[in-house]
Short mmCIF file of C-alpha atoms in Angstrom, two decimals:
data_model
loop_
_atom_site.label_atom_id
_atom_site.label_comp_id
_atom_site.label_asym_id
_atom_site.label_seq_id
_atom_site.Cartn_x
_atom_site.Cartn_y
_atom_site.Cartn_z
CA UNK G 1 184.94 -24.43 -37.31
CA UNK G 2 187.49 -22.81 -35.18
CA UNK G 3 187.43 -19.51 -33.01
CA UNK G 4 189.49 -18.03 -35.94
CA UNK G 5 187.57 -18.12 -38.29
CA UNK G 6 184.47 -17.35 -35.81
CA UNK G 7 186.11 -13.98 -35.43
CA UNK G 8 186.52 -13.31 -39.32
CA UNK G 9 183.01 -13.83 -40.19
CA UNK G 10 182.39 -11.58 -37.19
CA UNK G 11 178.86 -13.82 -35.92
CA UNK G 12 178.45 -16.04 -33.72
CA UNK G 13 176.32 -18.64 -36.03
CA UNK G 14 178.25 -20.23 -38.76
CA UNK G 15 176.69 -19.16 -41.81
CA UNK G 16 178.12 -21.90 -43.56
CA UNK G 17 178.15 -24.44 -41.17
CA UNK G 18 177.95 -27.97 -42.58
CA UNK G 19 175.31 -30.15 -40.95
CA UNK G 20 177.18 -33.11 -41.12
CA UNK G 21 180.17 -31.51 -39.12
CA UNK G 22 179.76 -31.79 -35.23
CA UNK G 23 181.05 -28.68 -33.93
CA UNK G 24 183.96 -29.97 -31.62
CA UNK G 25 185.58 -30.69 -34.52
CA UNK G 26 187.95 -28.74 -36.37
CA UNK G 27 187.23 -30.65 -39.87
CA UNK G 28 185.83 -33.32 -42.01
CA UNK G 29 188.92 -35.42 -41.79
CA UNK G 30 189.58 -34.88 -37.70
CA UNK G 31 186.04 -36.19 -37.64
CA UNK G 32 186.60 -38.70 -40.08
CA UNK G 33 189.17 -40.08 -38.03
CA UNK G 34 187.95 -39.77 -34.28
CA UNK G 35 184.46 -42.06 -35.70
CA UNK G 36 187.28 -44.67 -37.01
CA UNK G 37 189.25 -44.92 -33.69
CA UNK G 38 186.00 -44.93 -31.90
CA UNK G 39 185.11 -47.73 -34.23
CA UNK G 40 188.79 -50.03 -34.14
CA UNK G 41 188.64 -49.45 -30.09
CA UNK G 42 185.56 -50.75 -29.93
CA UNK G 43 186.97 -54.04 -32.67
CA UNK G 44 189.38 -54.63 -30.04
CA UNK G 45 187.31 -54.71 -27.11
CA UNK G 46 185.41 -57.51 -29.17
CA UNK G 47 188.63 -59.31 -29.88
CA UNK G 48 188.97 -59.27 -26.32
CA UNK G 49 185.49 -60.51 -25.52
CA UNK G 50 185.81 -63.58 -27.74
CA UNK G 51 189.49 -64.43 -26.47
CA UNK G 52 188.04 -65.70 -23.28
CA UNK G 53 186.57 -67.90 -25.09
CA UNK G 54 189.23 -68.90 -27.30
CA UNK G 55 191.26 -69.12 -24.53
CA UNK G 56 188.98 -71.60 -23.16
CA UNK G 57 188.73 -73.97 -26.19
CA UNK G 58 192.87 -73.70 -26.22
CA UNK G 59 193.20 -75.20 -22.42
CA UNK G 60 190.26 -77.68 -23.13
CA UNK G 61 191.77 -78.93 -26.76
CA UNK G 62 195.23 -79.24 -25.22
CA UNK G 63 193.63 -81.37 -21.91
CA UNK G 64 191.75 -83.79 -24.36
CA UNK G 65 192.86 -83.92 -27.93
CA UNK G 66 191.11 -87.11 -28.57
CA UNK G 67 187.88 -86.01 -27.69
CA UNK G 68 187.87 -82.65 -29.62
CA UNK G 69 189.00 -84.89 -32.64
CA UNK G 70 186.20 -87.28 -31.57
CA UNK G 71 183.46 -84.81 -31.39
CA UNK G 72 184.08 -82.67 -34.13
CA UNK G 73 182.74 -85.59 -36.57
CA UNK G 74 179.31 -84.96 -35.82
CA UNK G 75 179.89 -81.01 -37.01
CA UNK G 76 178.74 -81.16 -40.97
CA UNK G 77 181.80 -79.83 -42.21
CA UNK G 78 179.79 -79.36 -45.85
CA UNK G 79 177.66 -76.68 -43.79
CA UNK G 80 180.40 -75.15 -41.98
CA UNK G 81 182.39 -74.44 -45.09
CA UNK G 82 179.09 -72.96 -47.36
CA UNK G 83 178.22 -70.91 -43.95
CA UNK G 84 182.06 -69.82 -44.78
CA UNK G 85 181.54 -68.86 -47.65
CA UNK G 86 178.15 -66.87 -47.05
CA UNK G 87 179.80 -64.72 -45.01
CA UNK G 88 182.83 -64.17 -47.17
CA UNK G 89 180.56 -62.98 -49.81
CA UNK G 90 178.73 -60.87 -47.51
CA UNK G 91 182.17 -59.41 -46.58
CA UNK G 92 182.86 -58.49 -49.92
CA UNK G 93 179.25 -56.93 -50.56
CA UNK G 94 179.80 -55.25 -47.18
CA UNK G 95 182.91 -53.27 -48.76
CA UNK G 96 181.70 -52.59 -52.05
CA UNK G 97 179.07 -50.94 -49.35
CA UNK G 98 181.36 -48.47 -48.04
CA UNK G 99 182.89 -47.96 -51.75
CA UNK G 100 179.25 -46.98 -52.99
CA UNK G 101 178.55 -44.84 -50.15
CA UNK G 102 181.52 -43.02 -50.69
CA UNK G 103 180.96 -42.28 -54.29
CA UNK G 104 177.09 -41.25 -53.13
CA UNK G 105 175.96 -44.30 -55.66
CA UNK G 106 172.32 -44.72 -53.93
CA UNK G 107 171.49 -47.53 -55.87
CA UNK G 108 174.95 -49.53 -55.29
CA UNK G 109 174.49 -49.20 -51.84
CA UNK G 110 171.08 -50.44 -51.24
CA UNK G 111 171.70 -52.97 -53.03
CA UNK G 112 174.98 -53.92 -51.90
CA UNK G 113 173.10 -53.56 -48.50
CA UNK G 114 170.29 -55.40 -49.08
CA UNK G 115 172.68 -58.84 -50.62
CA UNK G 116 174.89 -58.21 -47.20
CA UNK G 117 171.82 -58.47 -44.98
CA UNK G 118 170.63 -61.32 -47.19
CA UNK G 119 173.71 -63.28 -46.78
CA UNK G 120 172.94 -62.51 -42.77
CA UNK G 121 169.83 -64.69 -42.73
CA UNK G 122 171.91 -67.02 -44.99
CA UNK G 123 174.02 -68.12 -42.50
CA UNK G 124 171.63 -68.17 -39.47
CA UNK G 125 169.10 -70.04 -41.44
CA UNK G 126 172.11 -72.64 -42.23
CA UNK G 127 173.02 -71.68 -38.55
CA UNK G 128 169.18 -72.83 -37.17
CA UNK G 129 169.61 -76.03 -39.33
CA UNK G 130 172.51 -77.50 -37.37
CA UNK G 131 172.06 -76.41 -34.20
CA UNK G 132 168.28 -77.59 -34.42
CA UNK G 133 169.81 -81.21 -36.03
CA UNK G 134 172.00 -81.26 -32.64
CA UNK G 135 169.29 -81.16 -30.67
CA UNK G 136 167.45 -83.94 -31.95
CA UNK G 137 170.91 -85.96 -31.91
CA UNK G 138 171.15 -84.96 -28.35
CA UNK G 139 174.56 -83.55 -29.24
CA UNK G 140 174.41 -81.34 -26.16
CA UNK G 141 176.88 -79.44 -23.65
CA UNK G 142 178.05 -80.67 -20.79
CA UNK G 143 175.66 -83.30 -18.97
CA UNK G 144 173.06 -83.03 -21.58
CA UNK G 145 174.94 -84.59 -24.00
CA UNK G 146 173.24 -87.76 -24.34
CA UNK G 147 174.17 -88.79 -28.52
CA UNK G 148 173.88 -92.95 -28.43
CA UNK G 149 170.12 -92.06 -26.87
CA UNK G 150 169.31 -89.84 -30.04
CA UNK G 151 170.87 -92.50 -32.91
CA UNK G 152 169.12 -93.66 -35.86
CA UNK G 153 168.93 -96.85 -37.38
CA UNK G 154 171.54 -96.47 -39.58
CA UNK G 155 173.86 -95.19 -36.72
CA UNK G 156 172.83 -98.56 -34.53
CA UNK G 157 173.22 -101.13 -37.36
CA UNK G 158 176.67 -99.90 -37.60
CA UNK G 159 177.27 -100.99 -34.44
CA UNK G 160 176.27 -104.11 -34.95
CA UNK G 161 172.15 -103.13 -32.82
CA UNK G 162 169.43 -105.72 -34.28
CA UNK G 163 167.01 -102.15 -34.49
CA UNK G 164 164.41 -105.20 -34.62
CA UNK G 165 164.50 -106.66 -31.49
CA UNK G 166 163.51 -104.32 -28.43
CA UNK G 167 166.13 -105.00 -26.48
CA UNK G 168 168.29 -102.66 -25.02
CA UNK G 169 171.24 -100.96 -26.17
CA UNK G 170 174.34 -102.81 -25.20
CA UNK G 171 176.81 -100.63 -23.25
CA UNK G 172 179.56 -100.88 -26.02
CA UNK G 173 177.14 -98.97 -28.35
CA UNK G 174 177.07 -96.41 -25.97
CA UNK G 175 180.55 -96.00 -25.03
CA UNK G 176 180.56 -95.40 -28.83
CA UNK G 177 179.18 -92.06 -28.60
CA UNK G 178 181.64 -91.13 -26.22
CA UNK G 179 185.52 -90.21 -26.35
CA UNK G 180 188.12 -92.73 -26.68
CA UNK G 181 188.82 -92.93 -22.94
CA UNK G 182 185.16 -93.29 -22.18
CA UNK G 183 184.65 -89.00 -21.57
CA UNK G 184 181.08 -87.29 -22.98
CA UNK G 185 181.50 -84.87 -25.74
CA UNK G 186 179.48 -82.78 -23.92
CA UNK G 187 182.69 -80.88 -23.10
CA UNK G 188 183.23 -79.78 -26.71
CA UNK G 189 179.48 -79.04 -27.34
CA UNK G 190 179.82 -76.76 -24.67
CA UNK G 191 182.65 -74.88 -26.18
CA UNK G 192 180.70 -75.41 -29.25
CA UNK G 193 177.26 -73.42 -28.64
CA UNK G 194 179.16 -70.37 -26.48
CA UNK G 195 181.99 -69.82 -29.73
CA UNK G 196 178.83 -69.91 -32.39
CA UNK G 197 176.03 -69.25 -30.13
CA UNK G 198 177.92 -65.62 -28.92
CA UNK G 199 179.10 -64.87 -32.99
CA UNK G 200 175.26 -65.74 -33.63
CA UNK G 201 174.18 -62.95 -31.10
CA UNK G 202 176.69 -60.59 -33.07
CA UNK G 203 175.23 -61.75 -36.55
CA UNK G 204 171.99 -60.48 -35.17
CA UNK G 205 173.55 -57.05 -34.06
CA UNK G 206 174.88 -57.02 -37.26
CA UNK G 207 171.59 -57.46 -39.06
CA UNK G 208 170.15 -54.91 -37.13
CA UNK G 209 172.76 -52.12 -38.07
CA UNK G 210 173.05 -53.42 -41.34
CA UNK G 211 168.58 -52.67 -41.57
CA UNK G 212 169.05 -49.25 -40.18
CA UNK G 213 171.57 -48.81 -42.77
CA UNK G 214 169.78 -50.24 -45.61
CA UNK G 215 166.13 -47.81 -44.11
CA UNK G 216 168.89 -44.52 -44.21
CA UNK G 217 170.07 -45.88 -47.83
CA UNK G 218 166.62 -45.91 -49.01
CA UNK G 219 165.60 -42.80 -47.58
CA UNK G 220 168.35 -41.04 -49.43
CA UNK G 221 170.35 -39.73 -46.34
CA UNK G 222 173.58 -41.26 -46.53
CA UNK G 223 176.05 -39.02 -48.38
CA UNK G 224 179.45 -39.09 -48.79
CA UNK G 225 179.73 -36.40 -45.62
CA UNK G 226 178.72 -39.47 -43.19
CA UNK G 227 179.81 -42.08 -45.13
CA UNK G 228 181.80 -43.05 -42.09
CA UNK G 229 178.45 -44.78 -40.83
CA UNK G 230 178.47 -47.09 -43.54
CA UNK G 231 182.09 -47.32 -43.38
CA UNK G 232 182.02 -48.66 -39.52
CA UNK G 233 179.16 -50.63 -39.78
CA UNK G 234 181.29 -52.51 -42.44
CA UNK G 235 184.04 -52.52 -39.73
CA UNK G 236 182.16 -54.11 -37.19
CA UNK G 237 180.90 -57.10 -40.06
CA UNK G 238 184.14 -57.90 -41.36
CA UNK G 239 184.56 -58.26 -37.44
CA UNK G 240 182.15 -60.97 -37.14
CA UNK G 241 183.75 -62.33 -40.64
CA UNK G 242 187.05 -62.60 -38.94
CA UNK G 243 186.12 -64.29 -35.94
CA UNK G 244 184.31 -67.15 -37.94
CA UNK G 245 187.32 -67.30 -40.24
CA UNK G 246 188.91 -68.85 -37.07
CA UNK G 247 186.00 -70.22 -35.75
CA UNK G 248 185.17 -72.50 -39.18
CA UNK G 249 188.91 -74.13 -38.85
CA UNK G 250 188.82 -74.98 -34.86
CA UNK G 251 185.31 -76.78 -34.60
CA UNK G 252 184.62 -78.04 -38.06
CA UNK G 253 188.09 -79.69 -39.40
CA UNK G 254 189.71 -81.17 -36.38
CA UNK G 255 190.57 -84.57 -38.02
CA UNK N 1 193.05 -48.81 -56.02
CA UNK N 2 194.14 -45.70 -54.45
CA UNK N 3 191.91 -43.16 -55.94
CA UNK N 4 190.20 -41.10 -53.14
CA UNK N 5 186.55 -39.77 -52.92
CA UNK N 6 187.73 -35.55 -53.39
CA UNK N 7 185.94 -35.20 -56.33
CA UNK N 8 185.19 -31.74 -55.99
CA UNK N 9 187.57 -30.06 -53.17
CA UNK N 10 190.38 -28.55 -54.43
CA UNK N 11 193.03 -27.89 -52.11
CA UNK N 12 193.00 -23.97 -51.36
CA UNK N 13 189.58 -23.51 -52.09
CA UNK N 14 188.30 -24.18 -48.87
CA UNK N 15 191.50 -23.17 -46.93
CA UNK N 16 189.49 -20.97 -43.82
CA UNK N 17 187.05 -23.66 -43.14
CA UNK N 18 189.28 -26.99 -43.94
CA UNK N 19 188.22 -29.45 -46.13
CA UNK N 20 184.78 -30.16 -46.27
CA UNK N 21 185.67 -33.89 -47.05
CA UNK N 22 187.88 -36.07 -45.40
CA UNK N 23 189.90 -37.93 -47.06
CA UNK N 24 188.82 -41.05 -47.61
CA UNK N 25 190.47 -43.72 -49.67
CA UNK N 26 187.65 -45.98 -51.66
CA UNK N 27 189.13 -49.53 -53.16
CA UNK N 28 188.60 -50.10 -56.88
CA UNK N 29 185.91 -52.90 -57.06
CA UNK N 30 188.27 -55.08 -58.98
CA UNK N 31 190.52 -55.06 -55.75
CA UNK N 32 187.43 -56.64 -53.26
CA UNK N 33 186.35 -59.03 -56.19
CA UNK N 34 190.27 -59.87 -56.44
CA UNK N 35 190.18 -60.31 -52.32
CA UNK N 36 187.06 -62.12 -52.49
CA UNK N 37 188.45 -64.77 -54.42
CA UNK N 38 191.54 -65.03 -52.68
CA UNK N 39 189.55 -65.79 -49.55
CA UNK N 40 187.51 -68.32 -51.18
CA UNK N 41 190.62 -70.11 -52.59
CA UNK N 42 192.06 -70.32 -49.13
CA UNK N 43 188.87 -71.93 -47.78
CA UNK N 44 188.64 -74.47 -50.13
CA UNK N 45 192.63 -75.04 -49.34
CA UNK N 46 191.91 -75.20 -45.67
CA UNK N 47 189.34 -78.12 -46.34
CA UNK N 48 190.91 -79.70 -48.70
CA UNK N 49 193.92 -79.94 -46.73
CA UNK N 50 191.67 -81.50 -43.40
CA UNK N 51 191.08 -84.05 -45.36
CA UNK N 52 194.73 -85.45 -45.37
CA UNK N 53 196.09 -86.62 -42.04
CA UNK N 54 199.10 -84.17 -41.38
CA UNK N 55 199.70 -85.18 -37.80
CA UNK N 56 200.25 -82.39 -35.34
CA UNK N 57 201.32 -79.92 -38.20
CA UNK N 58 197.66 -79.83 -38.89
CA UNK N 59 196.28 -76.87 -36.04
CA UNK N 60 199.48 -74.62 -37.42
CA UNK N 61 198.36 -75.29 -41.04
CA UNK N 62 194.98 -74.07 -40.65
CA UNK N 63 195.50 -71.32 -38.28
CA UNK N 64 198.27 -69.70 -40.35
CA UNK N 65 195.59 -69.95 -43.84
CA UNK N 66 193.38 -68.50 -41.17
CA UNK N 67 195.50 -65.83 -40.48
CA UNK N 68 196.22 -64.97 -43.95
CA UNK N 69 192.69 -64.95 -44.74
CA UNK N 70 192.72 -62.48 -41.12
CA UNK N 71 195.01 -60.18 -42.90
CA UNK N 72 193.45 -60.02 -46.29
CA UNK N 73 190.32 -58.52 -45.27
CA UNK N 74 192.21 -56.71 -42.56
CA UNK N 75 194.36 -55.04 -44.91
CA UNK N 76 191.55 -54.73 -47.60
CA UNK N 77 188.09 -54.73 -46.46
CA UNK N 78 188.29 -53.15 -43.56
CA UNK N 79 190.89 -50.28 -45.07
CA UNK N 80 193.48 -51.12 -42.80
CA UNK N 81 196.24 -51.20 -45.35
CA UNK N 82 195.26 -47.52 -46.00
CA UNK N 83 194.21 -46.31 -42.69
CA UNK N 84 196.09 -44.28 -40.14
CA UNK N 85 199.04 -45.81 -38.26
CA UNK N 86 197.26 -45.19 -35.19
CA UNK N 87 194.37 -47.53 -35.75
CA UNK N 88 197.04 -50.34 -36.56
CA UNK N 89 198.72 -49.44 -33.43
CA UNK N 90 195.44 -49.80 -32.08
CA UNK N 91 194.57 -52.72 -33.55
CA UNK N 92 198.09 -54.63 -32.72
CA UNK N 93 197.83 -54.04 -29.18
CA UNK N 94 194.66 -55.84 -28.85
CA UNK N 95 196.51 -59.08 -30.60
CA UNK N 96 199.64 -58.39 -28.17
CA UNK N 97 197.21 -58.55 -24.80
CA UNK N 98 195.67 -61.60 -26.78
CA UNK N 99 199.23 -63.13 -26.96
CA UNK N 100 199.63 -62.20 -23.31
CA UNK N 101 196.33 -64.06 -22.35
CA UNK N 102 196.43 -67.26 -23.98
CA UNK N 103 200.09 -67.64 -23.78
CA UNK N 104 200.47 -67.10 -19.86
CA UNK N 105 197.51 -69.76 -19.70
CA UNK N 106 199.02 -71.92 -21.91
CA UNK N 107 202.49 -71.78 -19.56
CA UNK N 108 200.47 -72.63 -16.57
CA UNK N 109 198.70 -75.16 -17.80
CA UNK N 110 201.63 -77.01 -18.93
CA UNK N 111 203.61 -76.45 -15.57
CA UNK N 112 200.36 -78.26 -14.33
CA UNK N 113 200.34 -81.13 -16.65
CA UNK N 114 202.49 -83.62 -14.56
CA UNK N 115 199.69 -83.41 -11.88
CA UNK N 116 196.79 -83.33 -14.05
CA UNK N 117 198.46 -86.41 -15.43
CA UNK N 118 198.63 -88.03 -11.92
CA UNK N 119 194.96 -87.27 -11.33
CA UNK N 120 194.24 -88.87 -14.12
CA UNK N 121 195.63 -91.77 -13.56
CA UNK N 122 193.83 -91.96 -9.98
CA UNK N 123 190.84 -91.26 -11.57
CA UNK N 124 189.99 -93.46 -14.30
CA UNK N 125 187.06 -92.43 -16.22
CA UNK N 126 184.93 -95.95 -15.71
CA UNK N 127 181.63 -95.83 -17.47
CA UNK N 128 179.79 -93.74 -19.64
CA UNK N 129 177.97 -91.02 -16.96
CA UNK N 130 176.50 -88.72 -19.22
CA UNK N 131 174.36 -91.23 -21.27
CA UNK N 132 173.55 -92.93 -18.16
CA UNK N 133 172.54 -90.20 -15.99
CA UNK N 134 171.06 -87.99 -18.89
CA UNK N 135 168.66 -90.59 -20.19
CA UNK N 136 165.08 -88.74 -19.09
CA UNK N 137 165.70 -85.96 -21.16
CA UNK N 138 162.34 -85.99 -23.03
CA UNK N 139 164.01 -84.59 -25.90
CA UNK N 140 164.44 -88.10 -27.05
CA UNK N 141 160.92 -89.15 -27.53
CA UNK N 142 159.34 -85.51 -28.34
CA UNK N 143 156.31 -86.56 -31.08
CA UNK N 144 157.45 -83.98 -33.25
CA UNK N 145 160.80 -84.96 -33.99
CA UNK N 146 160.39 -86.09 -37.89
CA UNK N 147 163.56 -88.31 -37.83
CA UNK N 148 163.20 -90.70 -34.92
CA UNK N 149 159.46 -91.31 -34.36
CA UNK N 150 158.09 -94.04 -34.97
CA UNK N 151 161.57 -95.56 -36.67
CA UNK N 152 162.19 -99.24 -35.04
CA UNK N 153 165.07 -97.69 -33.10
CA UNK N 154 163.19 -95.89 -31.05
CA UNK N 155 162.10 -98.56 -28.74
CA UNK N 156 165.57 -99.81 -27.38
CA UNK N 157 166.02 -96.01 -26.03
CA UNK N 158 163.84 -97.21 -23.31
CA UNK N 159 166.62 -98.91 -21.46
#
């Protein structure tokens, strides 16, 4: 509300004044727009964040080809892609979000909310099953890596092991769980667990704005006056979509 | 697809106070189903194609259906086909300093390459360390791991 029209209502309380309208703006839409920019600066602070470590998988693939090619064969590229695809969907349920929030269609949205935030726990469920499979196989970062330790007997009879006999495992066996020039995965593991372990964290942010959005939804407060909640909430987890659209190619289908 | 939410604003009405809505553009449904599926296409493309051996074509291949798949729910999800220049602008200059990052990186690192390539040559790698070194991890013989225990392979861990 401006000074102007202050002065032609001659009080100094808006009569009319709109609850959902902070008053250092001057309307709905200069509102509108400052939460948006707000919202993309933030996105590109993120983008920023993750480059580091972007930047770091770039210098490390470029130093050692063979062993990113190597070690990306014990990602489950099956797993990768549906986890892919969970998120994808809750992308899409994520914008029809914002679409039923601005058409104040309460039941569209919490349930359009409640399939996003279901697709959440999807993928970290899928998430908890490899990264809990990798620690068994002692796929590991850096020195912990220890994979030809952690081998079944399907892996060692490949390799030509008698899994009968108690003796030990012959060094060749080993050097087969390593890189081509004789290098421990460990390396990409480590790149590995920071690129999914830090888009995991941001799943979980996610989930929690996505909740508080869903408890809002239910409780009948979202309108199409601060739809712009819903609206960057939805920014922020096509965010997390993005980065695992990248993510997905560079770990899981190095061949 | 480019209806907007001002169902019940019409312009003049409100012309002291401003708008009571922004606005807002919503997308038709059928445009995120049609998005949707686009994206889903692409991923099974980007699999299907990492399972051919395209040489060193094969990083540019999926990052460009990755970057379409970027732009689609750029452009559509997130509104930004619609959206104010400014948050483009916005947007763009975080990909720019991106650029900036990894490409001055990658420049140094291959002005380096000649002597990482002389180290390496120094330095062979000669056994296998990790395994070696890492063997008392625990993790290997936890009782609760339902794979390995009590499997015949188990034994020969104990080097």
């Amino acid at each position: 509300m401006s000074a102007m029209s202050d002065a032609s209502h001659g009080a100094p309380e808006h009569p009319e004044h709109d609850p959902h309208l902070a008053h250092h703006f001057d309307d709905a839409q200069q509102q509108f727009d400052a939460a948006k920019m707000g919202m993309w600066t933030f996105l590109v602070t993120e983008i920023l964040f993750f480059s580091g470590l972007f930047c770091a998988y770039a210098v490390y693939r470029s130093l050692y080809p063979d062993l990113f090619e190597g070690a990306a064969k014990y990602l489950n590229t099956t797993l990768g892609a549906i986890n892919t695809l969970v998120l994808l969907f809750s992308s899409l349920t994520m914008a029809w979000a914002v679409r039923c929030a601005q058409l104040e269609q309460k039941k569209g949205l919490i349930l359009t909310l409640a399939l996003t935030l279901a697709c959440a726990f999807g993928f970290l469920g899928i998430k908890y099953a490899e990264y809990s499979h990798k620690f068994h196989e002692g796929l590991l970062p850096g020195a912990n890596y220890s994979a030809a330790l952690h081998q079944g007997p399907e892996w060692l009879e490949e390799h030509g092991v008698d899994i009968h006999s108690h003796a030990p495992i012959p060094e060749a066996v080993e050097q087969a769980a390593l890189a081509k020039d004789g290098r421990s995965y460990g390396l990409f593991f480590g790149i590995y667990f920071a690129m999914t372990g830090l888009h995991g964290i941001h799943v979980l942010a996610g989930i929690a704005v996505i909740l508080f959005l869903l408890i809002r939804a239910i409780q009948g407060r979202i309108k199409r006056e601060n739809s712009v909640i819903v609206d960057n909430v939805g920014l922020y987890w096509h965010l997390v979509d993005l980065i695992w659209i990248f993510l997905f190619p560079l770990l899981y289908l190095i061949n | 697809m480019s209806d907007t939410a001002n169902k019940a604003s019409p312009h003049g009405a409100h012309d002291e106070h401003g708008d009571p809505y922004a606005h807002i553009h919503v997308s038709s449904w059928q445009t995120l189903v049609a998005v949707f599926v686009a994206l889903v296409l692409l991923t099974s493309l980007t699999v299907y194609v990492a399972t051919y051996d395209i040489g060193r074509f094969e990083l540019a291949v999926a990052m460009g259906i990755a970057t379409i798949k970027c732009a689609l729910v750029m452009g559509f999800f997130m509104h930004l086909k619609y959206d104010r220049a400014l948050n483009r602008m916005v947007f763009l200059g975080s990909i720019l300093f991106f650029t900036l990052f990894l490409g001055i990186t990658v420049i140094d690192l291959d002005s380096s390459k000649p002597d990482i390539e002389s180290y390496r040559r120094e330095n062979p790698v000669k056994t296998a360390p990790a395994t070696e070194e890492s063997k008392p991890s625990g993790e290997a013989t936890k009782p609760g791991d339902p794979k390995k225990s009590g499997e015949p392979g188990q034994h020969q861990k104990q080097k």
